[in-house]
Coordinates of C-alpha atoms in Angstrom, one line a residue:
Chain A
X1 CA 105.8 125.7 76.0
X2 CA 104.0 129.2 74.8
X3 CA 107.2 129.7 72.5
X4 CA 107.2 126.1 71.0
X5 CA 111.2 126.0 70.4
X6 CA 113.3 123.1 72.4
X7 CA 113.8 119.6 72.8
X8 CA 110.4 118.4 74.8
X9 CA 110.8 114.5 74.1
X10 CA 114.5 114.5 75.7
X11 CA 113.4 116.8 78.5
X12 CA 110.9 114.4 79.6
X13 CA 113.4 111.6 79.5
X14 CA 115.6 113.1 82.5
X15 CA 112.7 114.2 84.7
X16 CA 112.8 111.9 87.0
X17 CA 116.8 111.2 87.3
X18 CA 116.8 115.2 88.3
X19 CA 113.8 114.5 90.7
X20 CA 115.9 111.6 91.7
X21 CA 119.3 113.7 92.2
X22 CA 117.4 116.5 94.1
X23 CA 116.1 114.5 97.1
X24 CA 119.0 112.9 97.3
X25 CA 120.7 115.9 97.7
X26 CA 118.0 117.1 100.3
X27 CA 118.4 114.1 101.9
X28 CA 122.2 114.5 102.7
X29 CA 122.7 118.4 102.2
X30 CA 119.3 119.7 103.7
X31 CA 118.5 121.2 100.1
X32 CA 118.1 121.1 96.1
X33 CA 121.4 122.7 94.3
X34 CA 122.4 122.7 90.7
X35 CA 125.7 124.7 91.0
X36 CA 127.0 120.7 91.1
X37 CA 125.4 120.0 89.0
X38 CA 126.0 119.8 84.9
X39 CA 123.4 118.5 82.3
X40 CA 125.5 118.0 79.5
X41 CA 122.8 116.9 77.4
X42 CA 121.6 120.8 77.3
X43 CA 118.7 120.6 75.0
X44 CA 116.9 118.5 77.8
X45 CA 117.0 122.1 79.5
X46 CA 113.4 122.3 79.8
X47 CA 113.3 119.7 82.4
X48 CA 115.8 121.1 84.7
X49 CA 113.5 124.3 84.5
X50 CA 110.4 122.2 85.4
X51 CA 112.3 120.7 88.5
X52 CA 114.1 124.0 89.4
X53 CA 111.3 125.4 89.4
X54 CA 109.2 122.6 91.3
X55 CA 112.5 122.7 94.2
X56 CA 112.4 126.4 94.9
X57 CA 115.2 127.1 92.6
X58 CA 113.5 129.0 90.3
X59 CA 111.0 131.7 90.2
X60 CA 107.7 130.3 88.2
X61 CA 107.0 133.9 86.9
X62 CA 110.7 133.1 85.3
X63 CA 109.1 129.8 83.3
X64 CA 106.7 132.2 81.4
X65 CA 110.0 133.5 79.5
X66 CA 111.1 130.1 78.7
X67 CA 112.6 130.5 75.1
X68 CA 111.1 133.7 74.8
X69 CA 112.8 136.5 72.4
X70 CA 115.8 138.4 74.6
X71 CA 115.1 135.9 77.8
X72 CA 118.2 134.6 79.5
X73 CA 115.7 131.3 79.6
X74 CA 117.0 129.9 76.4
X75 CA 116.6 126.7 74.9
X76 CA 119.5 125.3 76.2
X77 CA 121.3 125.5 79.8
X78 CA 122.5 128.9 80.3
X79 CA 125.1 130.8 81.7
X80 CA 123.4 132.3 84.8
X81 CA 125.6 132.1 87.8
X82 CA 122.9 133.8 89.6
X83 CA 120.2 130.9 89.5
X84 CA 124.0 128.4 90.3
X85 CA 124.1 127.2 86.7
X86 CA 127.2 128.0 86.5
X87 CA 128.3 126.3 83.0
X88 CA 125.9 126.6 79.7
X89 CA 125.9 123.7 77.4
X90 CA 124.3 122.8 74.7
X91 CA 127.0 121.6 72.4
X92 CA 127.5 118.1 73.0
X93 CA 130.1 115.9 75.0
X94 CA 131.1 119.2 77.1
X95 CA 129.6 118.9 80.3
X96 CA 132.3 115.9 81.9
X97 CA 135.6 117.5 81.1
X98 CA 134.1 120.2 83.1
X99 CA 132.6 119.1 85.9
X100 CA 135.9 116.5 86.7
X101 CA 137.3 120.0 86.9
X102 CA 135.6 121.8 89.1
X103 CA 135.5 118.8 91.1
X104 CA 139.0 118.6 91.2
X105 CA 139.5 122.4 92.0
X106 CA 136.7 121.9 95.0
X107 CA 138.9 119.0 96.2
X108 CA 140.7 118.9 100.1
X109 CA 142.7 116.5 101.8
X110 CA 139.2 115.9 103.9
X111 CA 136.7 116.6 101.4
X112 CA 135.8 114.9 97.8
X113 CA 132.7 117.1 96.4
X114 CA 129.9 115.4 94.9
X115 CA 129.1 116.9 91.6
X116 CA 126.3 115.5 89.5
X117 CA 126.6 114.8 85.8
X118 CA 123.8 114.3 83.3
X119 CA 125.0 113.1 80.0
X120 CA 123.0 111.6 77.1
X121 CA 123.8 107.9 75.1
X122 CA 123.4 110.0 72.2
X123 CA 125.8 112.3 73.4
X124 CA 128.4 109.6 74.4
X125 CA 128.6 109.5 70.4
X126 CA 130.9 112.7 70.8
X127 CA 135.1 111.3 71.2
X128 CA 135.5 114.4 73.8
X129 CA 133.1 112.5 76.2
X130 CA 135.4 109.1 75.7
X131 CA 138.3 111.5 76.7
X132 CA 136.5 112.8 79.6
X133 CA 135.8 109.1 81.2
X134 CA 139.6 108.6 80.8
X135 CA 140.6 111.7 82.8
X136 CA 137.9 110.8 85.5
X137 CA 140.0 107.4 85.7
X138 CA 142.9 109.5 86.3
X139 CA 141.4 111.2 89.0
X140 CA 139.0 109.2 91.1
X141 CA 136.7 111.8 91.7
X142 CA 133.3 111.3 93.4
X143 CA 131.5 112.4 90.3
X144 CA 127.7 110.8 89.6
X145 CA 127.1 110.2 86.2
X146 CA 124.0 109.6 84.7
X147 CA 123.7 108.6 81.8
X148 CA 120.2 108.8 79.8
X149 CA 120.2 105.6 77.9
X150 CA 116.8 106.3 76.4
X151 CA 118.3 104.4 73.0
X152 CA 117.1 107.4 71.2
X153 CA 120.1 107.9 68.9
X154 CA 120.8 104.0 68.2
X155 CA 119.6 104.1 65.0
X156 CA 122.0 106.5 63.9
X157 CA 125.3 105.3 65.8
X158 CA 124.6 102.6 68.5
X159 CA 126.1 103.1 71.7
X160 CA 124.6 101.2 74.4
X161 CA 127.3 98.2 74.2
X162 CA 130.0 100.3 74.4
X163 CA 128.4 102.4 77.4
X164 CA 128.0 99.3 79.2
X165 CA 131.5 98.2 78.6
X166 CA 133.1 101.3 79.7
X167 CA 131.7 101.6 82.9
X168 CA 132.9 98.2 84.0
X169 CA 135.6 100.2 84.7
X170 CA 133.7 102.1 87.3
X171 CA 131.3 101.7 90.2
X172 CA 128.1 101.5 88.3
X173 CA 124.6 100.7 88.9
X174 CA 122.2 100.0 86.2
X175 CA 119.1 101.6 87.4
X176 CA 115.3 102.7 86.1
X177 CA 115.8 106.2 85.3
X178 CA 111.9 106.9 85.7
X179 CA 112.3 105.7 89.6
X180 CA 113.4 108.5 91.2
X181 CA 113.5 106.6 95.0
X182 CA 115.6 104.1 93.7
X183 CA 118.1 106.8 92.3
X184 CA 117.6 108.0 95.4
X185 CA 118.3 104.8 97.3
X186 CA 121.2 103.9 94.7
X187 CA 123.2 107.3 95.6
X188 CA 122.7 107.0 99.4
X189 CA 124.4 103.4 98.8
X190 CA 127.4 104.7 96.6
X191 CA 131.1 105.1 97.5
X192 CA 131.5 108.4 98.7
X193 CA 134.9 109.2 97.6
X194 CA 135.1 107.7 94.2
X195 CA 133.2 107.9 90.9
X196 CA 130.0 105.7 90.1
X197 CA 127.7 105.7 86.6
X198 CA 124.3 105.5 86.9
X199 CA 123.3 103.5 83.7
X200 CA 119.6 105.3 83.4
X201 CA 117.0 103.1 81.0
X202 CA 114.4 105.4 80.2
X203 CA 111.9 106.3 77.7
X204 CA 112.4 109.5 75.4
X205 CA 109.5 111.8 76.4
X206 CA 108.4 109.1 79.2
X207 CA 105.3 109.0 80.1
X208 CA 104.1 110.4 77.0
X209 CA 104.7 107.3 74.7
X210 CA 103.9 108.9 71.5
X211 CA 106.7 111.7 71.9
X212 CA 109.4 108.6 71.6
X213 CA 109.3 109.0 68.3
X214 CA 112.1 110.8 66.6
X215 CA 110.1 113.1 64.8
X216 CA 109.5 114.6 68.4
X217 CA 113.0 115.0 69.1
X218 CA 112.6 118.7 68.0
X219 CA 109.1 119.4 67.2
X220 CA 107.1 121.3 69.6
X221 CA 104.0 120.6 70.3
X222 CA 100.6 122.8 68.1
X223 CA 98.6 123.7 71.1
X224 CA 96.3 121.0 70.1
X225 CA 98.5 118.9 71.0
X226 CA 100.2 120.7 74.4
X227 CA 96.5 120.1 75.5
X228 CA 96.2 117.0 74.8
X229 CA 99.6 116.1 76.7
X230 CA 98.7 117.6 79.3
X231 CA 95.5 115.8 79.9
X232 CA 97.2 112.5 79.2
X233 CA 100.2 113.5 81.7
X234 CA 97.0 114.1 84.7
X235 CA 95.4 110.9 83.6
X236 CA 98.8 109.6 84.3
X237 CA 99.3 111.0 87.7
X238 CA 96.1 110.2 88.9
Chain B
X1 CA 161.0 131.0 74.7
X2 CA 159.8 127.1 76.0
X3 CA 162.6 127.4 78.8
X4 CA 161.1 130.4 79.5
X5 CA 157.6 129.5 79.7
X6 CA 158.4 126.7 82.0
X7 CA 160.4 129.5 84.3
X8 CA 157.4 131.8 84.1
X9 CA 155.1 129.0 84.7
X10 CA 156.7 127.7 87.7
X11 CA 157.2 131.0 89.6
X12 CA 153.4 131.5 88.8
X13 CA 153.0 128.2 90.7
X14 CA 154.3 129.6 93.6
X15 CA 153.2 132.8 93.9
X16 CA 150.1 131.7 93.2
X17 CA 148.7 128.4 95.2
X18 CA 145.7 128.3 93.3
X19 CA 147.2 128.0 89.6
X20 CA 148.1 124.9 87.6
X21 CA 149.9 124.0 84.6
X22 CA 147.9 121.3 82.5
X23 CA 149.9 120.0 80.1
X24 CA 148.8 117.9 76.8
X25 CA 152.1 115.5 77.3
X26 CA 154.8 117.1 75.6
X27 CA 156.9 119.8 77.6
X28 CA 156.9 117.7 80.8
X29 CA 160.6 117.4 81.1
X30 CA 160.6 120.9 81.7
X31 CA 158.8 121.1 85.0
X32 CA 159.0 117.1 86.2
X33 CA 162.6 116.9 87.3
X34 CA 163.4 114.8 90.2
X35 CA 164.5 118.0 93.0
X36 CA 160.9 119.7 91.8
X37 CA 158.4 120.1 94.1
X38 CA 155.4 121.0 92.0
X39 CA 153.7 118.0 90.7
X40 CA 150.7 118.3 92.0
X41 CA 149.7 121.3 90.4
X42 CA 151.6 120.6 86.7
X43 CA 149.3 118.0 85.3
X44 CA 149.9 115.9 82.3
X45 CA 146.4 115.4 81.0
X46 CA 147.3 113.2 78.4
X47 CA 146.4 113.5 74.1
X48 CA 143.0 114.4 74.8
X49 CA 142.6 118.4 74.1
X50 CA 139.6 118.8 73.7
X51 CA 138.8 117.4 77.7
X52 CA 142.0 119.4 78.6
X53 CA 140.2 122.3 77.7
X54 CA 136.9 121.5 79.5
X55 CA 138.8 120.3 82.5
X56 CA 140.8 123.7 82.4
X57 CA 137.3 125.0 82.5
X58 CA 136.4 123.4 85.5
X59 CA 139.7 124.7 87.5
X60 CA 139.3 128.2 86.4
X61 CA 139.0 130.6 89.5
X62 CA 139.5 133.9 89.3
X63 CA 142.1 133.6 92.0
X64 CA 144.1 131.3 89.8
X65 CA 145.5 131.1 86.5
X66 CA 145.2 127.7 84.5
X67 CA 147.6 127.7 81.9
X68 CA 147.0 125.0 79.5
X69 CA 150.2 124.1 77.2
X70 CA 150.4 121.3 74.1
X71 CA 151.1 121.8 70.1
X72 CA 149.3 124.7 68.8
X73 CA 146.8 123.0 65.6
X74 CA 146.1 120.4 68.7
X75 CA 144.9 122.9 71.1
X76 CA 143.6 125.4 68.6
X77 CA 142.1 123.2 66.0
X78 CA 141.0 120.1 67.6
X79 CA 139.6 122.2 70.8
X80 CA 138.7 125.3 69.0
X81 CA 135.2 124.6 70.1
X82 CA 136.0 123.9 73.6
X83 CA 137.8 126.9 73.7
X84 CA 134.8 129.1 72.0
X85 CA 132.5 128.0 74.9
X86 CA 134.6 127.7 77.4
X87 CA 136.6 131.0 77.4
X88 CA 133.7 133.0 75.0
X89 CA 130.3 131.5 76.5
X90 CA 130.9 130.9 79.5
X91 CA 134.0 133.6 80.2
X92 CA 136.4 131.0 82.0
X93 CA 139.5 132.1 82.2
X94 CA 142.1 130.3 80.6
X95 CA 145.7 131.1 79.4
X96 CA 146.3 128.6 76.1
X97 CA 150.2 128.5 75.3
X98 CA 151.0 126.8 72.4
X99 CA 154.2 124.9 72.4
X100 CA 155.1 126.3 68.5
X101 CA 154.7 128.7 66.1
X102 CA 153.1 128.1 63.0
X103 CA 155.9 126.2 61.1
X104 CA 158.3 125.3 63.9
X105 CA 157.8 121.7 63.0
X106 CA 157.8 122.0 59.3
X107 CA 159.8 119.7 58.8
X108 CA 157.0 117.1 60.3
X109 CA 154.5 118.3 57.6
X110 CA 151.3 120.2 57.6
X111 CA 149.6 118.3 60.3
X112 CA 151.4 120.3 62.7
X113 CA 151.6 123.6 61.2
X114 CA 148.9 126.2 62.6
X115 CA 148.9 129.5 60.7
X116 CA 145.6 129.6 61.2
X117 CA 145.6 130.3 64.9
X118 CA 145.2 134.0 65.5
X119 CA 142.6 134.7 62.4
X120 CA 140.4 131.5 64.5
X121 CA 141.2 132.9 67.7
X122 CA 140.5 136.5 67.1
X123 CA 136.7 135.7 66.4
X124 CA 136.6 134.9 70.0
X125 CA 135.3 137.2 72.5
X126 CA 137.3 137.7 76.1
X127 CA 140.5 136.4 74.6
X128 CA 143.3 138.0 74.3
X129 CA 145.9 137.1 71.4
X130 CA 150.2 137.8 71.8
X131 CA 152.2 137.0 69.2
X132 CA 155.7 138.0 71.2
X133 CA 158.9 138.2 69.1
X134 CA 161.1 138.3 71.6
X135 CA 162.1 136.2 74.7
X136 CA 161.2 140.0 76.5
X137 CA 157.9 140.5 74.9
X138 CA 156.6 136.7 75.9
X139 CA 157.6 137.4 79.4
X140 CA 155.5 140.7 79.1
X141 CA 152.3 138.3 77.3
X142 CA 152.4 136.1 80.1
X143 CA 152.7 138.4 83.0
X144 CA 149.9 140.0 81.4
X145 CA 147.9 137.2 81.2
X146 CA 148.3 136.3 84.4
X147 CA 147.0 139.6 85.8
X148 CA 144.2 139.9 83.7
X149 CA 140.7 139.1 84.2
X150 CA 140.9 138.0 80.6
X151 CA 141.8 134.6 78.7
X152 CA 144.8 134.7 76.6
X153 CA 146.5 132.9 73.6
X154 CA 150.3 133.5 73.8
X155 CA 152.0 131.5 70.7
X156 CA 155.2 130.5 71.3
X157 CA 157.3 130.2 68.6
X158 CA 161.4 128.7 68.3
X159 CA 162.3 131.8 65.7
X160 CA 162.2 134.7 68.2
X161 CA 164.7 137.7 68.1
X162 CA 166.6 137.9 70.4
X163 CA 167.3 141.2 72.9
X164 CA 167.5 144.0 71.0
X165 CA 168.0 148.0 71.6
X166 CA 164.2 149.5 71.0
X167 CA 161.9 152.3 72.0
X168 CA 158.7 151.6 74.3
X169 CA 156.3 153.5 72.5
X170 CA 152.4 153.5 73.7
X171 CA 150.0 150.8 72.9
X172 CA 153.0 147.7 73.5
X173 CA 154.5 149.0 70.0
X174 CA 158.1 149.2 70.1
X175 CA 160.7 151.0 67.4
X176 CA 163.8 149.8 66.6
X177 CA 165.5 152.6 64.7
X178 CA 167.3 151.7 61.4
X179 CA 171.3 150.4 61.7
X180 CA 172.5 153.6 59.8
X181 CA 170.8 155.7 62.1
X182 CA 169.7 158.1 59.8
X183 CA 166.2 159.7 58.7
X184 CA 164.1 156.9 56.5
X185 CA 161.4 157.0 54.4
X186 CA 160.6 153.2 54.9
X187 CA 159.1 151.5 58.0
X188 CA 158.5 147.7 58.7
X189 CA 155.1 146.6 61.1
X190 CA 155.8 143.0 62.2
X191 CA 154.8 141.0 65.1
X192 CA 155.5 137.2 66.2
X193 CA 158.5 135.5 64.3
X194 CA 159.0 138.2 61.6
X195 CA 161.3 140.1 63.3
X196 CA 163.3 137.7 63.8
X197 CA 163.3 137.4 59.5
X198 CA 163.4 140.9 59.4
X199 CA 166.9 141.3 61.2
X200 CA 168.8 137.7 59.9
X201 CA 168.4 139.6 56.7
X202 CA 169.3 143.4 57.2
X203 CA 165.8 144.5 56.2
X204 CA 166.6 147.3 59.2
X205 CA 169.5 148.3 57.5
X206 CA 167.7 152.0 55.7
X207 CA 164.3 150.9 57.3
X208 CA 162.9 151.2 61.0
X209 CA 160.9 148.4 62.6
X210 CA 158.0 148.6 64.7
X211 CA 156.8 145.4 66.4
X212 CA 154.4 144.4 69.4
X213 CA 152.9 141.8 70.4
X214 CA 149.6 142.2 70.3
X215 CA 148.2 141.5 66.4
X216 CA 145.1 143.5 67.3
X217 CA 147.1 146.9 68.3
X218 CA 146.4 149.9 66.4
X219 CA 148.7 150.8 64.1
X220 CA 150.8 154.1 65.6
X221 CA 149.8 157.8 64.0
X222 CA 153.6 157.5 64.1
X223 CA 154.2 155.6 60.6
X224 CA 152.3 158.4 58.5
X225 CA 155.9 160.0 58.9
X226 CA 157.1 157.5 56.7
X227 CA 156.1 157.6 52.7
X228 CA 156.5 153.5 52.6
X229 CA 155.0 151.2 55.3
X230 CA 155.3 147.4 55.1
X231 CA 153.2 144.5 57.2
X232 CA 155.6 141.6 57.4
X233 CA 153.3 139.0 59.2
X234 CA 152.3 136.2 56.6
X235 CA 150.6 134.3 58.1
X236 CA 148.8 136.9 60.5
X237 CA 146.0 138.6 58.3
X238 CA 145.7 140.6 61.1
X239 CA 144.8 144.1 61.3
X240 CA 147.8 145.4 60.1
X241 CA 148.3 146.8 56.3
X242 CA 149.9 144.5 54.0
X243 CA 152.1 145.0 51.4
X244 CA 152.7 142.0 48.9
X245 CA 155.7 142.1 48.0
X246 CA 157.4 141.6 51.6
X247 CA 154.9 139.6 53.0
X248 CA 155.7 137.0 49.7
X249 CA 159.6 136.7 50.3
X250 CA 159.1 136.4 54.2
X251 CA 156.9 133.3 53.1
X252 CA 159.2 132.2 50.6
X253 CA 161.8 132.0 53.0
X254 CA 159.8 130.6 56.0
X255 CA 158.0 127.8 53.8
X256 CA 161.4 126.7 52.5
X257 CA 160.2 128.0 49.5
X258 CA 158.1 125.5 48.6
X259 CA 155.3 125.7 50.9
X260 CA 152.7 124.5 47.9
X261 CA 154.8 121.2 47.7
X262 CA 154.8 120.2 51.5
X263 CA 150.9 120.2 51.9
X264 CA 150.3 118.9 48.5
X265 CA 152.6 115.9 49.2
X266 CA 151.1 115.1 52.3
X267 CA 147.7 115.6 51.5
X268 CA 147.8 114.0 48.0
X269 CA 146.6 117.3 46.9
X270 CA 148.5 116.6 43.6
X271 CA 146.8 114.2 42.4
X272 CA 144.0 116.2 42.5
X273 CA 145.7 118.7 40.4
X274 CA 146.8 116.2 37.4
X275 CA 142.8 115.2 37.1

């Protein structure tokens, strides 16, 4: 937060769907990984910090060069093979096309990976990601896709119908995204060799109501303000 | 140069069990005939390049080669951005064909022309660019490409020389002497489909050629010998030197001479002129 650059609001909107995808993954692997997973919405990077971080996937002393000048922590996911992120994004409607890749690459006659996709509603503006749910028709392949339908970007291009009708081509669960056991619950519960969309509904900078504005979408908190989140966000946990 | 890509492509397949051949639906005749064994690993993904790209991305190894194949303004254009982050952010390793050179469908009009490939291309990093001339110099690209740790753009293109008696020189340049055999004071540089120009019309005649595939070589120390040097690559704007004169009747002759007309006709670009 000391560098107040990146997207805070649609950070706090996937905190919980990554909490969620992480003990899932504990659950059935014995640990947290992100080298399966993709956030395709890459400005939300902040949050998959925060959780990395919170899982042991990330030193803390590395959060302190968050967005920094010359840090590999920038304001979008990076390319850092070492930490498992394996693919940057931060260009929109990149992260699918991808991931149905590697998945099909990683693929055995015994074995489907699981690989974990995180895109935005906003993001499903972009044609490339309507391309990508075709080729993941093609191929069947047991990718989770989450998909942050925090309604953010309906006012500029509205989405939301479509999303729904395209997944009733799909396994899909429609799902609280700021319930983290029931993603957890949900993913236990899902075909293990095919696809499935997780239709998220969430709030843009959930719990922090205020930062579900737009104007937050890339305004960084005066340090006025940080504190004032942050006591909010402990009333909130309490 | 197609026929050969598919051979090329098909003995990489099995040399090489973790490569594939995505293809963006055109040139599957070529590899899906009914005694071949290889479908599993030459895909056709379908008119959707810019996921073909980011799916490429996800097979990438560095085991394995992913050649990705479908008409050049298509892949280069449309997925230009894929292809920026996929093979220059985040260094996976591709090999991009394109199915045609810049105005092998001209007759089909400007939306499938693609001149603009290598000057796009050549602002991204860990990509290599081949421009081959000959049906020799492609088999060179992509055997290179396959061995290198590096992506790599190979244009194909339907007017390629064909064999011709040159000398290897260093750097991939190659010279083919003059027809008359005799000292010259004049020297052609051209890469990609100009050579084939350059010999349908005796420009080798009282002039020696030098040619490579790679648009970003260095020119050779060898052509100070010579008192006039002309770049014959029109549509290139590479590196090389260019001399107007040569560079306008190659284009004249490869844009049917009315290269103005076709875009303006199809883009309604004349209209705009009459205003």
């Amino acid at each position: 937060m000391m560098s107040r650059e990146g997207h805070v609001a649609s950070s706090f909107s996937i905190v919980d769907i990554l909490v969620g995808i992480f003990n899932y993954q504990i659950k059935i692997y014995g640990q947290a990984k992100v080298d399966n997973l993709v956030l395709s919405k890459g400005h939300a990077v902040f949050a998959l910090y925060a959780a990395m971080a919170e899982y042991g996937l990330l030193f803390t002393e590395s959060e302190d060069a968050i967005c920094k000048n010359n840090s590999p922590m920038i304001g979008h996911v990076p390319v850092l093979p070492e930490l498992g992120l394996n693919y940057g994004t931060g260009s929109l409607g990149q992260g699918l096309s991808y991931a149905i890749g590697a998945s099909y690459r990683e693929r055995t006659k015994d074995f489907n990976p699981e690989y974990f996709v995180i895109l935005g509603d906003g993001e499903m503006n972009e044609g490339s990601c309507w391309e990508a749910i075709l080729l993941l028709k093609k191929f069947e392949l047991p990718l989770r896709v989450f998909i942050d339908l925090n309604l953010s970007s309906e006012r500029a291009l509205p989405v939301k119908n479509f999303i729904h009708s395209i997944v009733e081509n799909f396994d899909h669960v429609i799902v609280d995204g700021h319930d983290p056991d029931l993603l957890v619950q949900s993913l236990s519960r899902c075909n293990k060799d095919k696809p499935v969309f997780y239709i998220c509904n969430t709030l843009k900078g959930y719990p922090l109501v205020e930062l579900s504005s737009p104007i937050w979408h890339h305004k960084s908190p005066s340090p006025d303000e940080f504190g004032s989140f942050i006591n909010k966000l402990e009333t909130f946990f309490q | 140069m197609r026929k050969k890509f598919v051979e090329l492509s098909k003995k990489e397949l099995i040399n090489n069990p973790g490569s594939y051949v995505l293809l963006g639906d055109i040139g599957v005749g070529g590899f899906v005939l009914q005694d071949e064994s290889l479908p599993d690993r030459v895909i056709n993904m379908g008119i959707a390049e810019q996921s073909l790209v980011g799916f490429a991305a996800g097979l990438a190894d560095k085991k394995a080669n992913i050649i990705v194949h479908t008409i050049s303004p298509f892949l280069v254009e449309r997925a230009y951005e894929q292809i920026k982050l996929n093979c220059g952010y985040n260094q996976k390793k591709l090999i991009l064909i394109s199915a045609n050179g810049p105005f092998d469908y001209e007759k089909l009009g400007p939306t499938h022309h693609c001149p603009a490939d290598i000057n796009l291309l050549s602002m991204i990093p860990y990509l290599e660019l081949r421009t081959p001339s000959t049906i020799e110099e492609f088999e060179s690209s992509f055997n290179d490409a396959c061995n290198s740790n590096l992506s790599f753009y190979i244009r194909v293109t339907s007017r390629y020389a064909h064999s011709i008696n040159y000398t290897e020189l260093e750097d991939g340049w190659k010279l083919l002497k003059n027809k008359s055999n005799l000292k010259v004071n004049k020297a052609y540089l051209t890469t990609g489909e100009s050579l084939k120009y350059l010999l349908d019309n005796n420009l080798n005649i009282n002039a020696d050629i030098y040619f490579t595939s790679n648009p970003k070589s260095v020119i050779p120390n060898i052509i100070n010998k010579y008192s006039k040097v002309y770049s014959v690559e029109p549509y290139l704007r590479s590196e090389f030197v260019r001399s107007e004169s040569v560079t306008a009747q190659i284009a004249s002759i490869l844009f049917d001479n009315k290269p103005k007309k076709i875009i303006k006709e199809n883009l309604g670009w004349e209209d705009f002129d009459h205003e």
